[in-house]
Every structure is written in C-alpha cells, then in structure tokens.
Coordinates of C-alpha atoms in Angstrom, one line a residue:
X14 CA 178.4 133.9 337.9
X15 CA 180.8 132.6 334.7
X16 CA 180.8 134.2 331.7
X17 CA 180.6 130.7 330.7
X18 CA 176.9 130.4 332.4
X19 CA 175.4 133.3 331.2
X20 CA 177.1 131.9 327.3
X21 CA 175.1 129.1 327.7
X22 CA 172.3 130.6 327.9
X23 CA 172.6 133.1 325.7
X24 CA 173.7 130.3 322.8
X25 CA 171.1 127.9 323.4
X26 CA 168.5 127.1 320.7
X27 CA 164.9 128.2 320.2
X28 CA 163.5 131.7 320.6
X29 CA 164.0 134.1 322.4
X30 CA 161.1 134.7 324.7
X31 CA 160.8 137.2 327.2
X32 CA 161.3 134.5 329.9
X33 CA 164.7 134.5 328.6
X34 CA 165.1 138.3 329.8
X35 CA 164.5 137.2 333.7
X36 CA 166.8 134.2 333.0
X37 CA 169.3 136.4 331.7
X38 CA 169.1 138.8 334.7
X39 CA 168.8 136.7 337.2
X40 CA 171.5 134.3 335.9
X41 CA 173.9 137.3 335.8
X42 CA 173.0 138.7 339.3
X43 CA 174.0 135.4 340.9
X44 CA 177.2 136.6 342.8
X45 CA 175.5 139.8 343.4
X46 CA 173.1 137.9 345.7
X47 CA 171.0 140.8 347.4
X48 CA 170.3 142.9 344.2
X49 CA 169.3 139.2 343.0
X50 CA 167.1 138.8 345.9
X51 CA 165.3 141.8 345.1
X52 CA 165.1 141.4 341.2
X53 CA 163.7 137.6 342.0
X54 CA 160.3 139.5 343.4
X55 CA 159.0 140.3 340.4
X56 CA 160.3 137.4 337.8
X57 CA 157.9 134.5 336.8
X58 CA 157.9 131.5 338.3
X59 CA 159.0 129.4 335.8
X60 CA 162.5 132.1 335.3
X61 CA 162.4 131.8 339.2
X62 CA 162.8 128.1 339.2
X63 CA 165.4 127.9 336.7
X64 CA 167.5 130.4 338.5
X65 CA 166.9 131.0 341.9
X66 CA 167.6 127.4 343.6
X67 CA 170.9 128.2 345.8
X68 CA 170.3 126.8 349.1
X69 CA 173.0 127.5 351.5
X70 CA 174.0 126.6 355.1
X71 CA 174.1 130.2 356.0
X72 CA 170.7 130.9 354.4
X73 CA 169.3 127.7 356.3
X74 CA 170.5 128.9 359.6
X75 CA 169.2 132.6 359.2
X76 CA 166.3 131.0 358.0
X77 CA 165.7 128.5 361.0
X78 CA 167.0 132.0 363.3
X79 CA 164.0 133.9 362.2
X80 CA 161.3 131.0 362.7
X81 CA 162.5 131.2 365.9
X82 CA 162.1 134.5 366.3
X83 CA 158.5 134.1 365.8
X84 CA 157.9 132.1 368.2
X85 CA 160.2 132.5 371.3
X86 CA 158.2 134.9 372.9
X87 CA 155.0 133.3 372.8
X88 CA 157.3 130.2 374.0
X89 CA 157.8 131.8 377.1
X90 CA 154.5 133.4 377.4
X91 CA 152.9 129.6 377.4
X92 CA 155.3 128.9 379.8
X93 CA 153.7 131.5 382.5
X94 CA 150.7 130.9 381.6
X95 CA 150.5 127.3 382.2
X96 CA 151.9 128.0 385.0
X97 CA 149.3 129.8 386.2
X98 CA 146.8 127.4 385.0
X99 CA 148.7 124.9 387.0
X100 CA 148.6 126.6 390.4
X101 CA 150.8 129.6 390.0
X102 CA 153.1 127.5 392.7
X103 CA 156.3 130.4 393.9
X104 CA 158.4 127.4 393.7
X105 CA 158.4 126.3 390.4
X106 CA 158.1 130.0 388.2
X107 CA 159.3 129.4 384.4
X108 CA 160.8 132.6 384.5
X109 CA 163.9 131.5 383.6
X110 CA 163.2 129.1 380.8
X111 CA 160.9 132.2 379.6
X112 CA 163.7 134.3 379.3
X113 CA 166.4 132.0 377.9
X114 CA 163.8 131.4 375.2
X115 CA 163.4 135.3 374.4
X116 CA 166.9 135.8 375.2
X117 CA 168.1 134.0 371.5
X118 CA 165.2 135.8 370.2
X119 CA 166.6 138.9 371.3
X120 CA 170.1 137.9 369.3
X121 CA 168.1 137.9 366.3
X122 CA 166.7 140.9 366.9
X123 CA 170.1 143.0 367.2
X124 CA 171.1 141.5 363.9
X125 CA 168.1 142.4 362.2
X126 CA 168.2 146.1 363.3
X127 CA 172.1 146.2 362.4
X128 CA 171.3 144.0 358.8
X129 CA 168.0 146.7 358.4
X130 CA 170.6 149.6 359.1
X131 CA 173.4 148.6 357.0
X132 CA 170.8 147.2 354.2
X133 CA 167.4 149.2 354.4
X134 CA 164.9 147.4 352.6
X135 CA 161.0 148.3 352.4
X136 CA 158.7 145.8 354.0
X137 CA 155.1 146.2 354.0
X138 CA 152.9 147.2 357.2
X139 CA 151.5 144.0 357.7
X140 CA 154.9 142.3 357.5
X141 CA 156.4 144.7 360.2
X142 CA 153.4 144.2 362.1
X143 CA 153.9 140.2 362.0
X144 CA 157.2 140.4 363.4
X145 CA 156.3 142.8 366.1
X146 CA 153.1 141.8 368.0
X147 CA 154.5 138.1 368.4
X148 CA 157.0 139.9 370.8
X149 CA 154.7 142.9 372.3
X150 CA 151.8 140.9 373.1
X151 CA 153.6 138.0 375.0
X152 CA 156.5 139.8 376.4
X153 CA 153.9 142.2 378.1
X154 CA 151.8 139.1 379.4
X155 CA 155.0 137.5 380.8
X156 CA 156.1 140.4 382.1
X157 CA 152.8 141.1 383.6
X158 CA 152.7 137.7 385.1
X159 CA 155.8 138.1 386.8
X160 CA 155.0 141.4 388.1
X161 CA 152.0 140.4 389.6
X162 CA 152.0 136.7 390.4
X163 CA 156.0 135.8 390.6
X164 CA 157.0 138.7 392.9
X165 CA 159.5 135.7 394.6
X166 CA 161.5 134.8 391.5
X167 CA 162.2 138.6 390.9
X168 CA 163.5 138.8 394.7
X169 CA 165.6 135.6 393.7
X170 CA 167.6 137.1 390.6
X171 CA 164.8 136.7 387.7
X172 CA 164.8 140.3 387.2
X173 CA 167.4 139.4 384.9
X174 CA 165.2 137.3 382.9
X175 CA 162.3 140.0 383.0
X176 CA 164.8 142.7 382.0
X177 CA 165.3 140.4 378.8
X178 CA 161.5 140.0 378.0
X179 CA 161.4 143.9 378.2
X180 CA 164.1 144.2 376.2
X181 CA 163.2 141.8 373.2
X182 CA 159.6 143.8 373.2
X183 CA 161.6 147.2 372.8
X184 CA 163.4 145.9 370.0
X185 CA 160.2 144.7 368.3
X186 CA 159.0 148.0 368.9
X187 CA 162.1 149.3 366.7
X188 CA 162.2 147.1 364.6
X189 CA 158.3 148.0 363.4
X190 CA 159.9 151.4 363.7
X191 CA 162.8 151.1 362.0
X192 CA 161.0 149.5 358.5
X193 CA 159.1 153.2 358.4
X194 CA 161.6 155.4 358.7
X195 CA 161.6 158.4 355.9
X196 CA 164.8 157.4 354.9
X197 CA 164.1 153.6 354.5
X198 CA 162.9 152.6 350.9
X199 CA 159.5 152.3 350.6
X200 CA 158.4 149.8 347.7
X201 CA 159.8 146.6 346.4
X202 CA 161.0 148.7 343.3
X203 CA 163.4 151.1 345.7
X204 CA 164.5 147.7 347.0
X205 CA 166.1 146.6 343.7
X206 CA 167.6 150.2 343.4
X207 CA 169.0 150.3 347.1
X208 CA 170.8 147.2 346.8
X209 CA 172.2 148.2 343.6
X210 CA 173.5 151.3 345.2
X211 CA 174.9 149.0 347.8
X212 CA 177.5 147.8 345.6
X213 CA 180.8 149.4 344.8
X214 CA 181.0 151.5 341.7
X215 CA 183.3 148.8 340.0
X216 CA 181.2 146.1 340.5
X217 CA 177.7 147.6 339.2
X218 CA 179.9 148.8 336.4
X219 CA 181.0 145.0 335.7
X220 CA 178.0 143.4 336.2
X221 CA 176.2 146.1 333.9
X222 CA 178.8 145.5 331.2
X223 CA 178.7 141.3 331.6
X224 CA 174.8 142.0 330.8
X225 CA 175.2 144.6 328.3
X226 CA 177.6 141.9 326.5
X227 CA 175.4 139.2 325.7
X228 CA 172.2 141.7 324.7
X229 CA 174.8 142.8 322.0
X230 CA 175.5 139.5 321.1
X231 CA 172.0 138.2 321.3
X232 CA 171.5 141.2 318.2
X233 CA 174.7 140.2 317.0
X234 CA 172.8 136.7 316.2
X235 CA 169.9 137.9 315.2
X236 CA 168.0 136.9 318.3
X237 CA 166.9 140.2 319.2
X238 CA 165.7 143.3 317.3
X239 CA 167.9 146.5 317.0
X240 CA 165.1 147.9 318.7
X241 CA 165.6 145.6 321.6
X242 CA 168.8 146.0 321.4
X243 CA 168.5 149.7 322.1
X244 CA 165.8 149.6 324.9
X245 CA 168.0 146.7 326.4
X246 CA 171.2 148.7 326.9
X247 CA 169.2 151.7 328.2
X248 CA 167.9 149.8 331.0
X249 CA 169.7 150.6 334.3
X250 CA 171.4 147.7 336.5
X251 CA 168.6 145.0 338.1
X252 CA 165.9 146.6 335.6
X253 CA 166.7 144.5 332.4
X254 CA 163.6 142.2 332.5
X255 CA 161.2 144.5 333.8
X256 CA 162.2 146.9 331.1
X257 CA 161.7 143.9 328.2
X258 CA 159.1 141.7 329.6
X259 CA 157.6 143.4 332.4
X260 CA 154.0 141.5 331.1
X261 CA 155.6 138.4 333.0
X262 CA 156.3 139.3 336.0
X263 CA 155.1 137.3 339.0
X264 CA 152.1 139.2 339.7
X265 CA 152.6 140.2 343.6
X266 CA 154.4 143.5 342.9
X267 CA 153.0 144.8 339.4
X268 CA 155.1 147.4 337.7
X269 CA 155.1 149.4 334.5
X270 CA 158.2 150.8 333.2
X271 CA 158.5 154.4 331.7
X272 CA 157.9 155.2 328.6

C-alpha cells in the first residue's frame, strides 16, 4: 500500500472515530495480505467494506478449488449410488468418473496440507469437521460399493480409481488432524500473531514504522490525544485497532486487550 493511500486517509476531514483505527490498519496491511486477512476478522463491517474489496484471479480460482473440494466426493458417491439404484449393471460401473472427480479433490487437498504446514492457522472444530466428513462419509460408501458390488471394474484396472477415493479420505483425515496439532495456533488472535511472525524482520519493522508514522502525525494535527498517541505506538504489529477501538469489532471473535 502507498504512503500516498494511507495520507489520504489520514488527511481527510471530520473526526476521528475509532472506525478510522481499522481503516488505518487494514489500509496499511494491504501488501501484507495474510496478516490483513487475519486482522479483517475482527474489524466492523462498515471498515471491512471500505478496505477489504481486492478480488483477485488467484483468490477466485482458490476460491472455486475449495467449493469443489466440498463436493467432489459426494460427486462420486452419487454416482455409485445411482448406480446401484439403477441396476448395479457390471458393465456400466462409474468408478472411473467417481475417481476422476475425487482425484482434483485430492489436488486440493495436498495444497492445503502443504499451505496449513507452511502457514498454520487455527480453525475451529466444526470447520475442520466440515471439510472432513464430506470426504470420509462418501469415499467410504464408494469404496464400499466397489468392494462389494463392482468386484469386475477393480479386476479391470479401477483399483486405480479406488486407491484415489482412499487416498482423498486419508487426507481429510489429516487434514482434521493437522488443524489440532499442539503446535498449530489455536484462536483467531494467534492467527494475527502467526502471520505476523511469518514475515521477514524488515518488513514487520517497515510496516510497523509506515503505521507508527501517521499515529504521530494524526497527534501532530491534533486529531488524536497524546494519550492515544502513547497507547497507539505501544500496540504491536496487526493489534492497532483492537488496541484503540476494540468496542467495534465485528462481533464473531470478541477480544479484550490488556490493560
């Protein structure tokens, strides 16, 4: 983000309102898009929709990836199971299209475990559960299908294909796994401080400083209190705004600073 942008910001009439703190921080994070991402959890809405509206091809496709991912699996599961509604014929087994189906889901699953092990971040029990039985419960009833009903297509190569449905449920397995790990961060709040420990030294140190600038020029003006000033520059890199205005945060992860 410009010096320029943040400027703007900082120079524009009216009060200063504690909206202005998550603008401010947010606005600054922008090339510093995953400590951003995690900062963006807490701020209001209205800061949120002011600056937090990048939509980018790569975003769109990882986006569109993990959709998939949800539903590939009970894709193929349909598949078998129509085809047993349908007869259960020896001739016509959707084995394959089952497993080409779970096969891209399994692509996104080996770059989630390698994103989730370069860049641990916490997720909740429910979410890690969302992700995982959509590939446990069908890969097991396709696989159980094929075992039992499709014993021809396995003689005929689609082992292949069943060793991919096995393999996309062990991933989900690791991937539930992998979210809660001792090591992995366990609340929203280590979120913003793991992906600020993710960034080289330099950079937190010049992002810390571009922030620290305009508080000092907001006192400078007479915008801010010296008091304000002071608890401002004490706050640690990606906890600005919940330091100054934590009373508007978005409400789904509450947090109270230290006194």
């Amino acid at each position: 983000m410009t010096v320029a942008a943040v400027d703007n910001l900082i120079d524009a009439p009216g009060e200063w309102t504690e909206e202005h703190w998550w603008r401010l921080e947010l606005r600054s994070l922008r090339d510093a898009a995953m400590v951003q991402h995690a900062v963006v959890l807490f701020a209001p809405t209205s800061a949120r929709n002011h600056e937090y509206t990048r939509v980018t091809p790569g975003g769109v496709l990882q986006s569109l990836a993990y959709i998939f991912y949800l539903v590939s699996a009970v894709i193929g599961a349909a598949m078998m199971l129509r085809w047993v509604w349908t007869g259960a014929s020896q001739w016509d087994v959707p084995l394959a299209s089952a497993g080409m189906f779970t096969a891209v889901g399994v692509g996104v699953a080996v770059y989630s475990i390698i994103r989730e092990h370069r860049h641990p971040r916490a997720a909740s029990r429910r979410a890690r559960w969302s992700l995982a039985l959509p590939h446990v419960v069908p890969g097991i009833v396709t696989a159980g299908l094929t075992l039992t009903m499709a014993q021809r297509a396995l003689v005929e190569g689609g082992w292949i294909w069943l060793l991919v449905i096995v393999l996309d449920v062990v991933l989900a397995i690791v991937i539930f796994f992998q979210g809660s790990s001792s090591s992995a961060p366990k609340t929203p709040i280590d979120n913003i401080r793991q992906a600020v420990l993710e960034l080289p030294n330099a950079r937190r140190r010049e992002l810390l400083d571009g922030i620290q600038d305009g508080v000092r020029r907001l006192a400078t003006h007479g915008r801010i209190s010296a008091e304000e000033e002071r608890r401002a520059l004490s706050a640690p890199l990606g906890f600005l705004a919940l330091t100054m205005a934590p009373g508007v945060q978005s409400g789904f992860f509450p947090y109270t600073p230290a006194a």
